[in-house]
Amino acid sequence: MDCRIAGALALGSMLAVASCDRAEVKVATSTDAPHVVAASDIEAGRYLVKVGGCNDCHTPGYVQGGGKLAETEWLKGNPVGYRGPWGTTYAHNLRLTTAGMTEDEWVEMLGTRQALPIMPWPSVNAMSEADRRAIYRFIRSLPGEAGTPAPAALAPGIEPTTPYENMMPVMPKAS
């Protein structure tokens, strides 16, 4: 056999074997919705939770601790309410929420739900399906106990028995 042919066959075999070790690469087209691309859906979900500020409300002590709480404590809901003209709302325990839903139900809820403040529903509704799925998968992967449900929302005029942040607009005094 000619050395050139043998060399080409050897090179081709090495390239074929090497390509088996490569990770699958997805190429976005102009019709794909923008979404986070990471090493895994769980890593994408972790990133979205961090930069989306989910822990700011859904993880007690996260902001006060400078974001240094262990993931075992993340997204367990918050007993501190947010009181405004709408009443008092509490950030849900997302671990329990996802445990009670399928991934498809979660994706549908985040894409369509319109509920009480202070949850930024218009922003959440605008998320791509891929990002909503990544967040679900990340939450379901979190280590540690799921925690307990957050308190139920209170109607306007009902005084909370839990701590709360006052979100009531205050008008400056006329001078």
CSV table of N, CA, C and O in Angstrom, one decimal, residues 49-133:
chain,number,residue,atom,x,y,z
A,49,VAL,N,-30.6,31.7,38.1
A,49,VAL,CA,-31.0,32.0,39.5
A,49,VAL,C,-30.2,33.1,40.1
A,49,VAL,O,-30.7,34.0,40.8
A,50,LYS,N,-28.9,33.0,39.9
A,50,LYS,CA,-28.0,34.0,40.5
A,50,LYS,C,-28.2,35.4,39.9
A,50,LYS,O,-28.4,36.3,40.6
A,51,VAL,N,-28.1,35.5,38.6
A,51,VAL,CA,-28.2,36.8,38.0
A,51,VAL,C,-29.6,37.3,37.9
A,51,VAL,O,-29.8,38.5,37.8
A,52,GLY,N,-30.6,36.4,38.0
A,52,GLY,CA,-32.0,36.9,38.0
A,52,GLY,C,-32.5,37.4,39.3
A,52,GLY,O,-33.6,37.9,39.4
A,53,GLY,N,-31.7,37.2,40.3
A,53,GLY,CA,-32.0,37.7,41.7
A,53,GLY,C,-33.0,36.8,42.4
A,53,GLY,O,-33.7,37.3,43.4
A,54,CYS,N,-33.2,35.6,42.0
A,54,CYS,CA,-34.2,34.7,42.6
A,54,CYS,C,-33.9,34.6,44.1
A,54,CYS,O,-34.9,34.6,44.9
A,55,ASN,N,-32.7,34.4,44.5
A,55,ASN,CA,-32.3,34.2,45.9
A,55,ASN,C,-32.6,35.5,46.7
A,55,ASN,O,-32.8,35.4,47.9
A,56,ASP,N,-32.6,36.6,46.1
A,56,ASP,CA,-32.8,37.9,46.8
A,56,ASP,C,-34.1,37.8,47.6
A,56,ASP,O,-34.1,38.3,48.8
A,57,CYS,N,-35.1,37.2,47.1
A,57,CYS,CA,-36.4,37.1,47.8
A,57,CYS,C,-36.7,35.7,48.3
A,57,CYS,O,-37.2,35.5,49.4
A,58,HIS,N,-36.4,34.7,47.5
A,58,HIS,CA,-36.7,33.3,47.8
A,58,HIS,C,-35.8,32.6,48.8
A,58,HIS,O,-36.1,31.5,49.2
A,59,THR,N,-34.7,33.2,49.2
A,59,THR,CA,-33.7,32.6,50.1
A,59,THR,C,-33.5,33.6,51.3
A,59,THR,O,-32.8,34.6,51.1
A,60,PRO,N,-34.0,33.3,52.4
A,60,PRO,CA,-33.8,34.2,53.6
A,60,PRO,C,-32.3,34.3,53.9
A,60,PRO,O,-31.6,33.4,53.9
A,61,GLY,N,-31.9,35.6,54.1
A,61,GLY,CA,-30.5,35.9,54.5
A,61,GLY,C,-29.5,35.9,53.4
A,61,GLY,O,-28.4,36.2,53.6
A,62,TYR,N,-30.0,35.7,52.1
A,62,TYR,CA,-29.0,35.6,51.0
A,62,TYR,C,-28.4,37.0,50.8
A,62,TYR,O,-27.2,37.1,50.7
A,63,VAL,N,-29.2,38.0,50.7
A,63,VAL,CA,-28.6,39.4,50.4
A,63,VAL,C,-27.8,39.8,51.6
A,63,VAL,O,-26.7,40.3,51.5
A,64,GLN,N,-28.3,39.6,52.8
A,64,GLN,CA,-27.7,40.1,54.0
A,64,GLN,C,-26.3,39.3,54.2
A,64,GLN,O,-25.4,39.9,54.8
A,65,GLY,N,-26.2,38.1,53.7
A,65,GLY,CA,-25.0,37.3,53.8
A,65,GLY,C,-24.1,37.5,52.6
A,65,GLY,O,-23.1,36.8,52.4
A,66,GLY,N,-24.4,38.5,51.8
A,66,GLY,CA,-23.5,38.8,50.6
A,66,GLY,C,-23.5,37.7,49.6
A,66,GLY,O,-22.5,37.5,48.8
A,67,GLY,N,-24.6,36.9,49.5
A,67,GLY,CA,-24.7,35.8,48.5
A,67,GLY,C,-23.8,34.6,48.9
A,67,GLY,O,-23.6,33.8,48.0
A,68,LYS,N,-23.4,34.5,50.1
A,68,LYS,CA,-22.5,33.5,50.5
A,68,LYS,C,-23.2,32.2,51.1
A,68,LYS,O,-22.5,31.4,51.6
A,69,LEU,N,-24.5,32.2,51.1
A,69,LEU,CA,-25.2,31.0,51.7
A,69,LEU,C,-25.0,29.8,50.8
A,69,LEU,O,-24.9,29.9,49.6
A,70,ALA,N,-24.9,28.6,51.5
A,70,ALA,CA,-24.7,27.4,50.7
A,70,ALA,C,-26.0,27.1,49.9
A,70,ALA,O,-27.1,27.4,50.3
A,71,GLU,N,-25.8,26.4,48.8
A,71,GLU,CA,-26.9,26.0,48.0
A,71,GLU,C,-27.9,25.1,48.7
A,71,GLU,O,-29.1,25.1,48.3
A,72,THR,N,-27.5,24.5,49.8
A,72,THR,CA,-28.5,23.7,50.6
A,72,THR,C,-29.6,24.6,51.2
A,72,THR,O,-30.6,24.1,51.5
A,73,GLU,N,-29.3,25.9,51.2
A,73,GLU,CA,-30.3,26.8,51.8
A,73,GLU,C,-31.1,27.6,50.7
A,73,GLU,O,-32.0,28.4,51.1
A,74,TRP,N,-30.7,27.5,49.5
A,74,TRP,CA,-31.3,28.3,48.4
A,74,TRP,C,-32.8,27.9,48.2
A,74,TRP,O,-33.2,26.8,48.2
A,75,LEU,N,-33.6,29.0,47.9
A,75,LEU,CA,-34.9,28.9,47.3
A,75,LEU,C,-35.9,28.2,48.1
A,75,LEU,O,-36.8,27.5,47.6
A,76,LYS,N,-35.8,28.3,49.5
A,76,LYS,CA,-36.7,27.6,50.4
A,76,LYS,C,-37.9,28.5,50.8
A,76,LYS,O,-38.7,28.1,51.7
A,77,GLY,N,-38.1,29.6,50.2
A,77,GLY,CA,-39.2,30.5,50.5
A,77,GLY,C,-38.8,31.5,51.6
A,77,GLY,O,-37.7,31.3,52.3
A,78,ASN,N,-39.6,32.4,51.9
A,78,ASN,CA,-39.2,33.5,52.8
A,78,ASN,C,-40.4,33.8,53.7
A,78,ASN,O,-41.5,34.2,53.2
A,79,PRO,N,-40.2,33.8,55.1
A,79,PRO,CA,-41.3,34.1,56.0
A,79,PRO,C,-41.4,35.7,56.1
A,79,PRO,O,-42.3,36.1,56.9
A,80,VAL,N,-40.5,36.4,55.5
A,80,VAL,CA,-40.6,37.9,55.6
A,80,VAL,C,-41.5,38.3,54.4
A,80,VAL,O,-41.2,38.0,53.2
A,81,GLY,N,-42.5,39.0,54.7
A,81,GLY,CA,-43.5,39.4,53.6
A,81,GLY,C,-43.1,40.8,53.0
A,81,GLY,O,-42.2,41.5,53.4
A,82,TYR,N,-43.8,41.0,51.9
A,82,TYR,CA,-43.6,42.3,51.1
A,82,TYR,C,-45.0,42.9,51.1
A,82,TYR,O,-45.9,42.4,50.5
A,83,ARG,N,-45.2,44.0,51.9
A,83,ARG,CA,-46.5,44.6,52.1
A,83,ARG,C,-46.6,45.9,51.2
A,83,ARG,O,-45.8,46.8,51.3
A,84,GLY,N,-47.7,45.9,50.4
A,84,GLY,CA,-47.9,47.1,49.6
A,84,GLY,C,-49.4,47.2,49.4
A,84,GLY,O,-50.2,46.6,50.1
A,85,PRO,N,-49.8,48.1,48.5
A,85,PRO,CA,-51.3,48.3,48.3
A,85,PRO,C,-52.0,47.0,47.9
A,85,PRO,O,-53.2,46.9,48.0
A,86,TRP,N,-51.3,46.0,47.4
A,86,TRP,CA,-51.9,44.7,47.0
A,86,TRP,C,-52.2,43.8,48.2
A,86,TRP,O,-52.8,42.8,48.0
A,87,GLY,N,-51.6,44.1,49.4
A,87,GLY,CA,-51.7,43.3,50.5
A,87,GLY,C,-50.2,42.9,50.9
A,87,GLY,O,-49.3,43.7,50.7
A,88,THR,N,-50.1,41.7,51.4
A,88,THR,CA,-48.7,41.2,51.7
A,88,THR,C,-48.5,39.9,51.0
A,88,THR,O,-49.3,39.0,51.1
A,89,THR,N,-47.4,39.8,50.3
A,89,THR,CA,-47.0,38.6,49.6
A,89,THR,C,-45.7,38.1,50.2
A,89,THR,O,-44.9,38.8,50.8
A,90,TYR,N,-45.5,36.8,49.9
A,90,TYR,CA,-44.3,36.1,50.4
A,90,TYR,C,-43.7,35.3,49.3
A,90,TYR,O,-44.4,34.8,48.4
A,91,ALA,N,-42.4,35.3,49.2
A,91,ALA,CA,-41.7,34.6,48.2
A,91,ALA,C,-41.8,33.1,48.5
A,91,ALA,O,-41.4,32.6,49.5
A,92,HIS,N,-42.4,32.4,47.5
A,92,HIS,CA,-42.7,30.9,47.7
A,92,HIS,C,-41.4,30.1,47.8
A,92,HIS,O,-40.3,30.5,47.4
A,93,ASN,N,-41.6,28.9,48.4
A,93,ASN,CA,-40.6,27.9,48.5
A,93,ASN,C,-40.5,27.2,47.1
A,93,ASN,O,-41.4,26.4,46.8
A,94,LEU,N,-39.6,27.6,46.3
A,94,LEU,CA,-39.5,27.1,44.9
A,94,LEU,C,-39.1,25.6,44.9
A,94,LEU,O,-39.5,24.9,43.9
A,95,ARG,N,-38.5,25.1,45.9
A,95,ARG,CA,-38.2,23.6,46.0
A,95,ARG,C,-39.5,22.9,46.1
A,95,ARG,O,-39.7,21.8,45.4
A,96,LEU,N,-40.4,23.3,47.0
A,96,LEU,CA,-41.7,22.6,47.1
A,96,LEU,C,-42.6,22.8,45.9
A,96,LEU,O,-43.3,21.9,45.5
A,97,THR,N,-42.5,24.0,45.3
A,97,THR,CA,-43.3,24.3,44.1
A,97,THR,C,-42.9,23.4,43.0
A,97,THR,O,-43.7,22.7,42.4
A,98,THR,N,-41.6,23.2,42.7
A,98,THR,CA,-41.2,22.4,41.6
A,98,THR,C,-41.4,20.9,41.9
A,98,THR,O,-41.6,20.1,41.0
A,99,ALA,N,-41.3,20.5,43.2
A,99,ALA,CA,-41.6,19.2,43.6
A,99,ALA,C,-43.0,18.7,43.3
A,99,ALA,O,-43.3,17.6,43.1
A,100,GLY,N,-43.9,19.7,43.3
A,100,GLY,CA,-45.3,19.4,43.0
A,100,GLY,C,-45.8,19.6,41.6
A,100,GLY,O,-47.0,19.6,41.3
A,101,MET,N,-44.8,19.9,40.7
A,101,MET,CA,-45.2,20.1,39.3
A,101,MET,C,-44.3,19.3,38.4
A,101,MET,O,-43.1,19.0,38.7
A,102,THR,N,-44.8,19.0,37.2
A,102,THR,CA,-43.9,18.5,36.2
A,102,THR,C,-43.1,19.6,35.6
A,102,THR,O,-43.5,20.8,35.8
A,103,GLU,N,-42.1,19.3,34.8
A,103,GLU,CA,-41.3,20.3,34.2
A,103,GLU,C,-42.2,21.1,33.2
A,103,GLU,O,-42.1,22.4,33.1
A,104,ASP,N,-43.0,20.5,32.5
A,104,ASP,CA,-43.9,21.1,31.5
A,104,ASP,C,-44.9,22.1,32.2
A,104,ASP,O,-45.1,23.2,31.7
A,105,GLU,N,-45.4,21.7,33.4
A,105,GLU,CA,-46.3,22.6,34.1
A,105,GLU,C,-45.5,23.8,34.6
A,105,GLU,O,-46.0,24.9,34.6
A,106,TRP,N,-44.3,23.6,35.1
A,106,TRP,CA,-43.4,24.8,35.5
A,106,TRP,C,-43.2,25.7,34.3
A,106,TRP,O,-43.3,26.9,34.5
A,107,VAL,N,-42.8,25.2,33.2
A,107,VAL,CA,-42.6,26.0,32.0
A,107,VAL,C,-43.8,26.8,31.6
A,107,VAL,O,-43.7,28.0,31.3
A,108,GLU,N,-45.0,26.2,31.6
A,108,GLU,CA,-46.2,26.9,31.3
A,108,GLU,C,-46.5,28.0,32.3
A,108,GLU,O,-46.9,29.1,32.0
A,109,MET,N,-46.4,27.7,33.6
A,109,MET,CA,-46.6,28.6,34.7
A,109,MET,C,-45.7,29.9,34.5
A,109,MET,O,-46.2,31.0,34.5
A,110,LEU,N,-44.4,29.6,34.3
A,110,LEU,CA,-43.5,30.8,34.2
A,110,LEU,C,-43.8,31.6,33.0
A,110,LEU,O,-43.5,32.8,32.9
A,111,GLY,N,-44.4,31.0,32.0
A,111,GLY,CA,-44.6,31.7,30.7
A,111,GLY,C,-45.9,32.4,30.7
A,111,GLY,O,-46.1,33.3,29.9
A,112,THR,N,-46.8,32.1,31.6
A,112,THR,CA,-48.2,32.7,31.5
A,112,THR,C,-48.7,33.4,32.8
A,112,THR,O,-49.6,34.2,32.8
A,113,ARG,N,-48.1,33.0,34.0
A,113,ARG,CA,-48.7,33.5,35.2
A,113,ARG,C,-48.6,35.0,35.4
A,113,ARG,O,-47.6,35.6,35.1
A,114,GLN,N,-49.7,35.5,35.9
A,114,GLN,CA,-49.8,36.9,36.3
A,114,GLN,C,-50.3,36.9,37.7
A,114,GLN,O,-51.4,36.6,37.9
A,115,ALA,N,-49.5,37.3,38.6
A,115,ALA,CA,-49.9,37.2,40.0
A,115,ALA,C,-49.4,38.5,40.8
A,115,ALA,O,-49.0,39.5,40.1
A,116,LEU,N,-49.5,38.4,42.1
A,116,LEU,CA,-49.3,39.6,42.9
A,116,LEU,C,-47.8,40.0,42.9
A,116,LEU,O,-46.9,39.2,42.7
A,117,PRO,N,-47.6,41.3,43.1
A,117,PRO,CA,-46.2,41.8,43.3
A,117,PRO,C,-45.6,41.1,44.5
A,117,PRO,O,-46.3,40.6,45.3
A,118,ILE,N,-44.4,41.1,44.7
A,118,ILE,CA,-43.3,41.9,44.0
A,118,ILE,C,-42.6,41.0,43.0
A,118,ILE,O,-41.6,41.4,42.4
A,119,MET,N,-43.1,39.8,42.7
A,119,MET,CA,-42.6,39.0,41.7
A,119,MET,C,-42.6,39.7,40.4
A,119,MET,O,-43.7,40.1,40.0
A,120,PRO,N,-41.5,39.7,39.7
A,120,PRO,CA,-41.5,40.4,38.4
A,120,PRO,C,-42.0,39.5,37.2
A,120,PRO,O,-41.3,39.1,36.3
A,121,TRP,N,-43.3,39.3,37.3
A,121,TRP,CA,-43.9,38.3,36.3
A,121,TRP,C,-43.7,38.7,34.8
A,121,TRP,O,-43.5,37.9,34.0
A,122,PRO,N,-43.8,40.0,34.5
A,122,PRO,CA,-43.5,40.3,33.0
A,122,PRO,C,-42.2,39.9,32.6
A,122,PRO,O,-42.0,39.3,31.5
A,123,SER,N,-41.2,40.0,33.4
A,123,SER,CA,-39.8,39.6,33.1
A,123,SER,C,-39.7,38.1,33.0
A,123,SER,O,-39.1,37.5,32.1
A,124,VAL,N,-40.3,37.4,34.0
A,124,VAL,CA,-40.3,35.9,34.0
A,124,VAL,C,-41.1,35.4,32.8
A,124,VAL,O,-40.6,34.4,32.1
A,125,ASN,N,-42.2,36.0,32.4
A,125,ASN,CA,-43.0,35.5,31.3
A,125,ASN,C,-42.2,35.6,30.0
A,125,ASN,O,-42.4,34.9,29.1
A,126,ALA,N,-41.3,36.6,29.9
A,126,ALA,CA,-40.5,36.8,28.7
A,126,ALA,C,-39.3,35.8,28.5
A,126,ALA,O,-38.7,35.8,27.5
A,127,MET,N,-39.0,35.0,29.6
A,127,MET,CA,-37.9,34.1,29.5
A,127,MET,C,-38.2,33.0,28.4
A,127,MET,O,-39.3,32.6,28.2
A,128,SER,N,-37.1,32.6,27.8
A,128,SER,CA,-37.2,31.5,26.8
A,128,SER,C,-37.6,30.2,27.5
A,128,SER,O,-37.4,30.0,28.7
A,129,GLU,N,-38.2,29.3,26.8
A,129,GLU,CA,-38.6,28.0,27.3
A,129,GLU,C,-37.3,27.2,27.8
A,129,GLU,O,-37.4,26.6,28.9
A,130,ALA,N,-36.3,27.3,27.1
A,130,ALA,CA,-35.0,26.7,27.5
A,130,ALA,C,-34.5,27.2,28.8
A,130,ALA,O,-34.1,26.4,29.7
A,131,ASP,N,-34.6,28.5,29.1
A,131,ASP,CA,-34.2,29.0,30.3
A,131,ASP,C,-35.1,28.6,31.5
A,131,ASP,O,-34.7,28.3,32.6
A,132,ARG,N,-36.4,28.5,31.2
A,132,ARG,CA,-37.4,28.1,32.2
A,132,ARG,C,-37.1,26.6,32.6
A,132,ARG,O,-37.2,26.2,33.8
A,133,ARG,N,-36.8,25.8,31.6
A,133,ARG,CA,-36.5,24.4,31.9
A,133,ARG,C,-35.2,24.3,32.6
A,133,ARG,O,-35.1,23.5,33.6
